[in-house]
mmCIF file of C-alpha atoms and ligand atoms in Angstrom:
data_model
loop_
_atom_site.group_PDB
_atom_site.id
_atom_site.type_symbol
_atom_site.label_atom_id
_atom_site.label_comp_id
_atom_site.label_asym_id
_atom_site.label_seq_id
_atom_site.Cartn_x
_atom_site.Cartn_y
_atom_site.Cartn_z
ATOM 1 C CA MET A 1 86.702 88.250 75.069
ATOM 2 C CA LYS A 2 89.905 86.847 76.588
ATOM 3 C CA ARG A 3 89.663 84.491 79.550
ATOM 4 C CA VAL A 4 91.931 85.641 82.404
ATOM 5 C CA LEU A 5 93.552 83.464 85.078
ATOM 6 C CA LEU A 6 94.459 85.580 88.109
ATOM 7 C CA LEU A 7 96.902 84.018 90.593
ATOM 8 C CA GLY A 8 96.259 85.575 93.972
ATOM 9 C CA GLY A 9 96.295 85.171 97.701
ATOM 10 C CA THR A 10 96.906 88.861 98.451
ATOM 11 C CA GLY A 11 94.732 91.902 99.126
ATOM 12 C CA ASP A 12 95.955 93.444 95.862
ATOM 13 C CA ALA A 13 94.870 90.369 93.908
ATOM 14 C CA LEU A 14 91.440 90.456 95.536
ATOM 15 C CA GLN A 15 90.982 94.047 94.345
ATOM 16 C CA ILE A 16 91.573 92.853 90.769
ATOM 17 C CA ALA A 17 89.428 89.740 91.241
ATOM 18 C CA ARG A 18 86.466 91.915 92.246
ATOM 19 C CA GLN A 19 86.507 93.442 88.745
ATOM 20 C CA LEU A 20 86.826 90.193 86.765
ATOM 21 C CA ALA A 21 83.958 88.695 84.766
ATOM 22 C CA SER A 22 82.209 85.336 85.133
ATOM 23 C CA ARG A 23 84.384 83.715 82.428
ATOM 24 C CA ASP A 24 87.580 84.573 84.379
ATOM 25 C CA VAL A 25 89.205 82.530 87.151
ATOM 26 C CA TYR A 26 90.718 83.645 90.465
ATOM 27 C CA SER A 27 93.147 81.046 91.819
ATOM 28 C CA LEU A 28 94.216 80.582 95.447
ATOM 29 C CA ALA A 29 96.701 78.192 97.045
ATOM 30 C CA GLY A 30 94.180 77.324 99.759
ATOM 31 C CA LEU A 31 96.014 78.631 102.811
ATOM 32 C CA GLY A 32 93.780 81.589 103.633
ATOM 33 C CA ARG A 33 90.141 82.598 103.432
ATOM 34 C CA VAL A 34 88.243 81.992 100.209
ATOM 35 C CA PRO A 35 86.435 85.210 99.220
ATOM 36 C CA GLN A 36 82.707 85.102 98.636
ATOM 37 C CA GLY A 37 80.561 87.074 96.242
ATOM 38 C CA LEU A 38 82.969 87.405 93.316
ATOM 39 C CA ALA A 39 81.537 87.428 89.784
ATOM 40 C CA CYS A 40 84.480 85.365 88.503
ATOM 41 C CA ALA A 41 85.076 81.689 89.246
ATOM 42 C CA VAL A 42 87.305 80.863 92.228
ATOM 43 C CA ARG A 43 89.523 77.771 92.253
ATOM 44 C CA VAL A 44 91.547 76.595 95.232
ATOM 45 C CA GLY A 45 94.723 74.472 95.349
ATOM 46 C CA GLY A 46 97.920 73.932 93.400
ATOM 47 C CA PHE A 47 98.108 73.064 89.711
ATOM 48 C CA GLY A 48 100.924 70.515 90.009
ATOM 49 C CA GLY A 49 103.943 72.637 89.121
ATOM 50 C CA SER A 50 104.516 74.591 85.929
ATOM 51 C CA GLU A 51 103.591 71.605 83.741
ATOM 52 C CA GLY A 52 100.258 71.252 85.510
ATOM 53 C CA LEU A 53 99.626 74.963 85.164
ATOM 54 C CA ALA A 54 100.477 74.867 81.428
ATOM 55 C CA ARG A 55 97.983 72.017 80.995
ATOM 56 C CA TYR A 56 95.346 74.003 82.904
ATOM 57 C CA ILE A 57 95.932 77.094 80.730
ATOM 58 C CA GLU A 58 95.509 75.066 77.554
ATOM 59 C CA SER A 59 92.540 72.956 78.653
ATOM 60 C CA GLU A 60 90.644 75.957 80.101
ATOM 61 C CA GLY A 61 91.316 78.266 77.157
ATOM 62 C CA ILE A 62 93.114 80.845 79.303
ATOM 63 C CA ALA A 63 94.386 83.731 77.133
ATOM 64 C CA LEU A 64 96.187 85.792 79.794
ATOM 65 C CA VAL A 65 97.709 84.949 83.188
ATOM 66 C CA ILE A 66 98.130 87.650 85.827
ATOM 67 C CA ASP A 67 100.514 86.771 88.653
ATOM 68 C CA ALA A 68 99.347 88.817 91.637
ATOM 69 C CA THR A 69 100.789 86.489 94.268
ATOM 70 C CA HIS A 70 102.789 87.806 97.209
ATOM 71 C CA PRO A 71 106.335 89.023 96.334
ATOM 72 C CA TYR A 72 107.745 86.153 98.436
ATOM 73 C CA ALA A 73 105.668 83.476 96.630
ATOM 74 C CA ALA A 74 108.621 82.903 94.304
ATOM 75 C CA GLN A 75 107.780 79.319 93.363
ATOM 76 C CA MET A 76 104.347 80.211 92.043
ATOM 77 C CA SER A 77 105.735 83.200 90.131
ATOM 78 C CA ALA A 78 108.415 81.019 88.513
ATOM 79 C CA ASN A 79 105.775 78.408 87.633
ATOM 80 C CA ALA A 80 103.502 81.056 86.115
ATOM 81 C CA ALA A 81 106.226 82.492 83.876
ATOM 82 C CA ALA A 82 107.368 79.030 82.718
ATOM 83 C CA ALA A 83 103.823 77.768 82.122
ATOM 84 C CA CYS A 84 102.894 80.836 80.085
ATOM 85 C CA ARG A 85 105.984 80.383 77.918
ATOM 86 C CA ALA A 86 105.118 76.729 77.368
ATOM 87 C CA ALA A 87 101.459 77.453 76.607
ATOM 88 C CA GLY A 88 102.220 80.520 74.472
ATOM 89 C CA VAL A 89 100.099 83.000 76.445
ATOM 90 C CA PRO A 90 101.241 86.313 77.949
ATOM 91 C CA CYS A 91 102.142 86.548 81.625
ATOM 92 C CA TRP A 92 101.558 89.820 83.458
ATOM 93 C CA ALA A 93 102.679 90.373 87.023
ATOM 94 C CA LEU A 94 101.728 92.750 89.795
ATOM 95 C CA ARG A 95 105.054 93.501 91.478
ATOM 96 C CA ARG A 96 104.374 95.810 94.372
ATOM 97 C CA ALA A 97 107.364 97.995 95.278
ATOM 98 C CA GLY A 98 109.107 97.122 98.519
ATOM 99 C CA TRP A 99 109.565 99.483 101.457
ATOM 100 C CA THR A 100 112.802 101.447 101.596
ATOM 101 C CA PRO A 101 114.640 102.419 104.789
ATOM 102 C CA GLN A 102 114.201 105.975 106.048
ATOM 103 C CA ALA A 103 116.286 108.162 108.339
ATOM 104 C CA GLY A 104 116.295 106.580 111.791
ATOM 105 C CA ASP A 105 115.747 103.029 110.504
ATOM 106 C CA ASP A 106 118.108 100.220 111.503
ATOM 107 C CA TRP A 107 117.466 97.440 108.967
ATOM 108 C CA ARG A 108 119.525 94.251 109.005
ATOM 109 C CA MET A 109 119.025 92.274 105.799
ATOM 110 C CA VAL A 110 119.036 88.454 105.973
ATOM 111 C CA ASP A 111 118.470 85.864 103.262
ATOM 112 C CA GLY A 112 117.120 82.902 105.185
ATOM 113 C CA TRP A 113 116.403 81.289 108.529
ATOM 114 C CA ASP A 114 120.017 80.663 109.644
ATOM 115 C CA ALA A 115 121.056 84.277 109.063
ATOM 116 C CA LEU A 116 117.836 85.444 110.712
ATOM 117 C CA ALA A 117 118.465 83.340 113.831
ATOM 118 C CA ASP A 118 121.966 84.848 114.082
ATOM 119 C CA ALA A 119 120.646 88.392 113.598
ATOM 120 C CA ILE A 120 118.061 88.121 116.406
ATOM 121 C CA CYS A 121 120.477 86.415 118.816
ATOM 122 C CA PRO A 122 121.400 89.610 120.772
ATOM 123 C CA PHE A 123 117.706 90.409 121.462
ATOM 124 C CA ARG A 124 115.198 89.185 124.019
ATOM 125 C CA ARG A 125 111.691 90.119 122.884
ATOM 126 C CA VAL A 126 111.212 89.272 119.202
ATOM 127 C CA LEU A 127 108.165 90.210 117.110
ATOM 128 C CA PHE A 128 107.852 88.068 113.970
ATOM 129 C CA THR A 129 105.565 89.343 111.214
ATOM 130 C CA SER A 130 107.204 87.255 108.503
ATOM 131 C CA GLY A 131 104.674 84.459 108.043
ATOM 132 C CA ARG A 132 104.425 80.966 109.444
ATOM 133 C CA GLU A 133 108.083 79.877 109.249
ATOM 134 C CA PRO A 134 108.872 80.626 112.955
ATOM 135 C CA LEU A 135 106.134 78.154 113.955
ATOM 136 C CA SER A 136 108.379 75.289 112.881
ATOM 137 C CA HIS A 137 111.194 76.606 115.129
ATOM 138 C CA LEU A 138 109.265 77.074 118.380
ATOM 139 C CA ASP A 139 111.284 74.337 120.083
ATOM 140 C CA GLU A 140 114.554 76.118 119.201
ATOM 141 C CA ILE A 141 113.864 79.397 121.025
ATOM 142 C CA PRO A 142 116.967 80.335 123.027
ATOM 143 C CA ALA A 143 116.492 80.527 126.803
ATOM 144 C CA HIS A 144 117.001 84.306 126.833
ATOM 145 C CA GLN A 145 114.287 84.999 124.217
ATOM 146 C CA PHE A 146 110.499 85.318 124.087
ATOM 147 C CA TRP A 147 108.837 85.328 120.660
ATOM 148 C CA ILE A 148 105.607 86.963 119.561
ATOM 149 C CA VAL A 149 104.645 85.462 116.197
ATOM 150 C CA ARG A 150 101.874 87.248 114.290
ATOM 151 C CA CYS A 151 100.686 85.215 111.321
ATOM 152 C CA LEU A 152 97.531 83.878 109.673
ATOM 153 C CA ASP A 153 97.639 80.518 111.471
ATOM 154 C CA ALA A 154 95.811 79.672 114.666
ATOM 155 C CA HIS A 155 98.653 77.749 116.336
ATOM 156 C CA ALA A 156 99.490 76.879 119.921
ATOM 157 C CA GLY A 157 102.304 78.822 121.585
ATOM 158 C CA ASN A 158 104.501 77.603 124.406
ATOM 159 C CA GLU A 159 106.186 79.000 127.544
ATOM 160 C CA ARG A 160 108.543 81.053 125.344
ATOM 161 C CA ALA A 161 106.220 81.998 122.491
ATOM 162 C CA ARG A 162 102.864 83.643 121.989
ATOM 163 C CA ILE A 163 101.116 83.257 118.630
ATOM 164 C CA ILE A 164 98.819 86.018 117.423
ATOM 165 C CA ASP A 165 96.489 84.920 114.646
ATOM 166 C CA ALA A 166 95.669 88.215 112.911
ATOM 167 C CA ARG A 167 95.170 89.582 109.432
ATOM 168 C CA GLY A 168 96.020 93.177 108.388
ATOM 169 C CA PRO A 169 95.578 96.004 107.837
ATOM 170 C CA PHE A 170 97.207 97.096 111.111
ATOM 171 C CA ASP A 171 97.058 100.724 112.236
ATOM 172 C CA ILE A 172 99.746 102.709 114.030
ATOM 173 C CA ASP A 173 97.959 102.842 117.404
ATOM 174 C CA GLY A 174 97.480 99.090 117.447
ATOM 175 C CA GLU A 175 101.109 98.522 116.488
ATOM 176 C CA ARG A 176 102.343 100.937 119.187
ATOM 177 C CA ALA A 177 100.302 99.016 121.751
ATOM 178 C CA LEU A 178 101.631 95.666 120.511
ATOM 179 C CA PHE A 179 105.262 96.810 120.810
ATOM 180 C CA ALA A 180 104.692 98.430 124.211
ATOM 181 C CA LEU A 181 102.705 95.599 125.809
ATOM 182 C CA ASN A 182 105.247 93.016 124.723
ATOM 183 C CA GLY A 183 108.419 95.084 125.265
ATOM 184 C CA ILE A 184 109.539 94.325 121.697
ATOM 185 C CA ASP A 185 113.261 94.937 121.120
ATOM 186 C CA VAL A 186 113.557 93.551 117.563
ATOM 187 C CA LEU A 187 111.125 93.175 114.637
ATOM 188 C CA VAL A 188 111.420 90.447 111.978
ATOM 189 C CA THR A 189 109.571 91.028 108.720
ATOM 190 C CA LYS A 190 109.444 90.444 104.992
ATOM 191 C CA ASN A 191 109.688 93.478 102.734
ATOM 192 C CA SER A 192 106.105 93.134 101.554
ATOM 193 C CA GLY A 193 105.565 96.794 100.639
ATOM 194 C CA GLY A 194 102.167 98.528 100.594
ATOM 195 C CA ALA A 195 100.308 100.502 103.235
ATOM 196 C CA ALA A 196 98.366 97.755 105.017
ATOM 197 C CA THR A 197 101.253 96.439 107.132
ATOM 198 C CA GLN A 198 103.660 99.370 107.087
ATOM 199 C CA ALA A 199 102.778 100.831 110.517
ATOM 200 C CA LYS A 200 105.021 98.346 112.354
ATOM 201 C CA LEU A 201 108.034 99.896 110.584
ATOM 202 C CA ASP A 202 106.936 103.369 111.659
ATOM 203 C CA VAL A 203 106.725 102.179 115.267
ATOM 204 C CA ALA A 204 110.111 100.433 115.057
ATOM 205 C CA ARG A 205 111.600 103.739 113.822
ATOM 206 C CA GLU A 206 109.918 105.732 116.630
ATOM 207 C CA LEU A 207 111.220 103.315 119.259
ATOM 208 C CA ARG A 208 114.651 102.798 117.605
ATOM 209 C CA VAL A 209 113.920 99.074 117.444
ATOM 210 C CA PRO A 210 116.110 97.242 114.867
ATOM 211 C CA VAL A 211 114.368 95.478 111.973
ATOM 212 C CA VAL A 212 115.608 92.137 110.672
ATOM 213 C CA MET A 213 114.344 92.083 107.087
ATOM 214 C CA LEU A 214 114.203 89.019 104.852
ATOM 215 C CA THR A 215 115.483 89.952 101.384
ATOM 216 C CA ARG A 216 113.053 89.655 98.501
ATOM 217 C CA PRO A 217 113.456 86.560 96.316
ATOM 218 C CA ALA A 218 114.393 86.910 92.650
ATOM 219 C CA LEU A 219 111.318 86.797 90.397
ATOM 220 C CA PRO A 220 111.161 85.808 86.726
ATOM 221 C CA ALA A 221 110.882 88.179 83.771
ATOM 222 C CA VAL A 222 107.309 88.557 82.501
ATOM 223 C CA ASP A 223 105.629 90.262 79.545
ATOM 224 C CA ARG A 224 104.301 93.217 81.556
ATOM 225 C CA GLU A 225 104.850 94.366 85.135
ATOM 226 C CA PHE A 226 102.571 96.621 87.195
ATOM 227 C CA GLU A 227 102.919 98.247 90.600
ATOM 228 C CA SER A 228 99.269 98.492 91.645
ATOM 229 C CA PRO A 229 95.892 96.811 91.091
ATOM 230 C CA ALA A 230 94.657 100.031 89.452
ATOM 231 C CA GLN A 231 97.415 99.811 86.825
ATOM 232 C CA VAL A 232 96.479 96.201 86.070
ATOM 233 C CA LEU A 233 92.796 97.071 85.730
ATOM 234 C CA ARG A 234 93.620 100.002 83.430
ATOM 235 C CA ALA A 235 95.717 97.728 81.202
ATOM 236 C CA LEU A 236 92.927 95.134 81.068
ATOM 237 C CA SER A 237 90.505 97.835 80.047
ATOM 238 C CA GLU A 238 92.886 99.260 77.404
ATOM 239 C CA GLU A 239 93.363 95.783 75.955
ATOM 240 C CA GLY A 240 89.592 95.359 75.820
ATOM 241 C CA VAL A 241 89.810 92.405 78.210
ATOM 242 C CA GLN A 242 87.470 93.841 80.874
HETATM 243 P P1 LIG B 1 104.923 79.486 96.755
HETATM 244 O O1 LIG B 1 105.929 78.907 97.679
HETATM 245 O O2 LIG B 1 105.396 80.387 95.687
HETATM 246 O O3 LIG B 1 104.092 78.317 96.031
HETATM 247 C C1 LIG B 1 104.041 76.981 96.528
HETATM 248 C C2 LIG B 1 102.981 76.236 95.754
HETATM 249 O O4 LIG B 1 101.672 76.646 96.186
HETATM 250 C C3 LIG B 1 102.977 76.514 94.258
HETATM 251 O O5 LIG B 1 103.976 75.752 93.607
HETATM 252 C C4 LIG B 1 101.575 76.122 93.889
HETATM 253 O O6 LIG B 1 101.402 74.714 93.875
HETATM 254 C C5 LIG B 1 100.780 76.618 95.076
HETATM 255 N N1 LIG B 1 100.265 77.987 94.891
HETATM 256 C C6 LIG B 1 100.802 79.164 95.330
HETATM 257 N N2 LIG B 1 100.019 80.196 94.989
HETATM 258 C C7 LIG B 1 98.964 79.673 94.322
HETATM 259 C C8 LIG B 1 97.794 80.240 93.720
HETATM 260 N N3 LIG B 1 97.560 81.546 93.752
HETATM 261 N N4 LIG B 1 96.931 79.387 93.104
HETATM 262 C C9 LIG B 1 97.166 78.052 93.083
HETATM 263 N N5 LIG B 1 98.238 77.451 93.639
HETATM 264 C C10 LIG B 1 99.126 78.258 94.251
HETATM 265 O O7 LIG B 1 103.767 80.197 97.570
HETATM 266 P P2 LIG B 1 103.705 80.621 99.126
HETATM 267 O O8 LIG B 1 104.771 81.581 99.406
HETATM 268 O O9 LIG B 1 103.568 79.358 99.925
HETATM 269 O O10 LIG B 1 102.319 81.388 99.137
HETATM 270 C C11 LIG B 1 101.118 80.657 98.998
HETATM 271 C C12 LIG B 1 99.988 81.634 98.780
HETATM 272 O O11 LIG B 1 99.918 82.560 99.868
HETATM 273 C C13 LIG B 1 100.160 82.461 97.513
HETATM 274 O O12 LIG B 1 98.904 82.508 96.894
HETATM 275 C C14 LIG B 1 100.609 83.817 98.005
HETATM 276 O O13 LIG B 1 100.155 84.866 97.174
HETATM 277 C C15 LIG B 1 99.973 83.891 99.384
HETATM 278 N N6 LIG B 1 100.771 84.683 100.339
HETATM 279 C C16 LIG B 1 102.078 84.376 100.523
HETATM 280 C C17 LIG B 1 102.826 85.140 101.406
HETATM 281 C C18 LIG B 1 104.294 84.856 101.611
HETATM 282 O O14 LIG B 1 104.907 85.556 102.437
HETATM 283 N N7 LIG B 1 104.894 83.890 100.927
HETATM 284 C C19 LIG B 1 102.231 86.202 102.092
HETATM 285 C C20 LIG B 1 100.874 86.481 101.877
HETATM 286 C C21 LIG B 1 100.159 85.701 100.983
HETATM 287 P P3 LIG B 1 101.549 73.856 92.517
HETATM 288 O O15 LIG B 1 103.001 73.827 92.197
HETATM 289 O O16 LIG B 1 100.957 72.548 92.865
HETATM 290 O O17 LIG B 1 100.768 74.589 91.449
#
């Protein structure tokens, strides 16, 4: 049987990891919680770039790599594709579809922090759900703004910022309450896709709150792409891997 290396750090990846066998490996960067009770091995921490990953694939006898990292984890995805090419093993990727704007949405696409800072400038009460990056800009908050930053880090706020350390899924009632209690007038998010964190977009639409959306990074070509954990598991089963 083939030995699978699953690159994860997402809820989708965990769904796949739960079905892997003891010979397989689930790999995490080490930023979030390490899941317990999996049949497969779990390893935590970087490989040392694509060269390090290629060495790992060869020394561990990995026959298939599945990149199920977050769509914005572009470095790891690039490393996975390059390492698989170098080691001569196939690379599959779970590429969850992004959200698309609906009638009533006001999305403003930005490609990085500078454009984002410009886009939120007219607003006063900013909700960030785009990861930890705003934490390194807390001392740059303009005098007219208050930030609510929801991310996975327990981090101190300041007089102009409140940090909410929370992990999805988030339901619509909770999101409505968050927007209302904090008087949110702009939402900043990545286009992660999926149902678990979509409710904030529904609330933004209801309230006519603009959404500043970070564009998705370019990802490398791989041997096979899938849109859901179920599709990956079906392919593993068809290939006789699981
Ligand atoms: P990234 O910028 O693409 O990767 C940075 C480095 O972290 C990689 O070069 C690699 O180090 C290490 N790394 C990343 N994922 C890894 C994995 N699954 N196993 C082992 N090493 C890994 O990644 P990121 O955007 O910081 O994301 C880090 C992790 O958080 C990923 O697992 C991702 O799935 C998860 N995550 C990211 C986001 C997001 O918005 N970016 C959201 C939710 C979850 P080496 O070069 O040393 O191998």
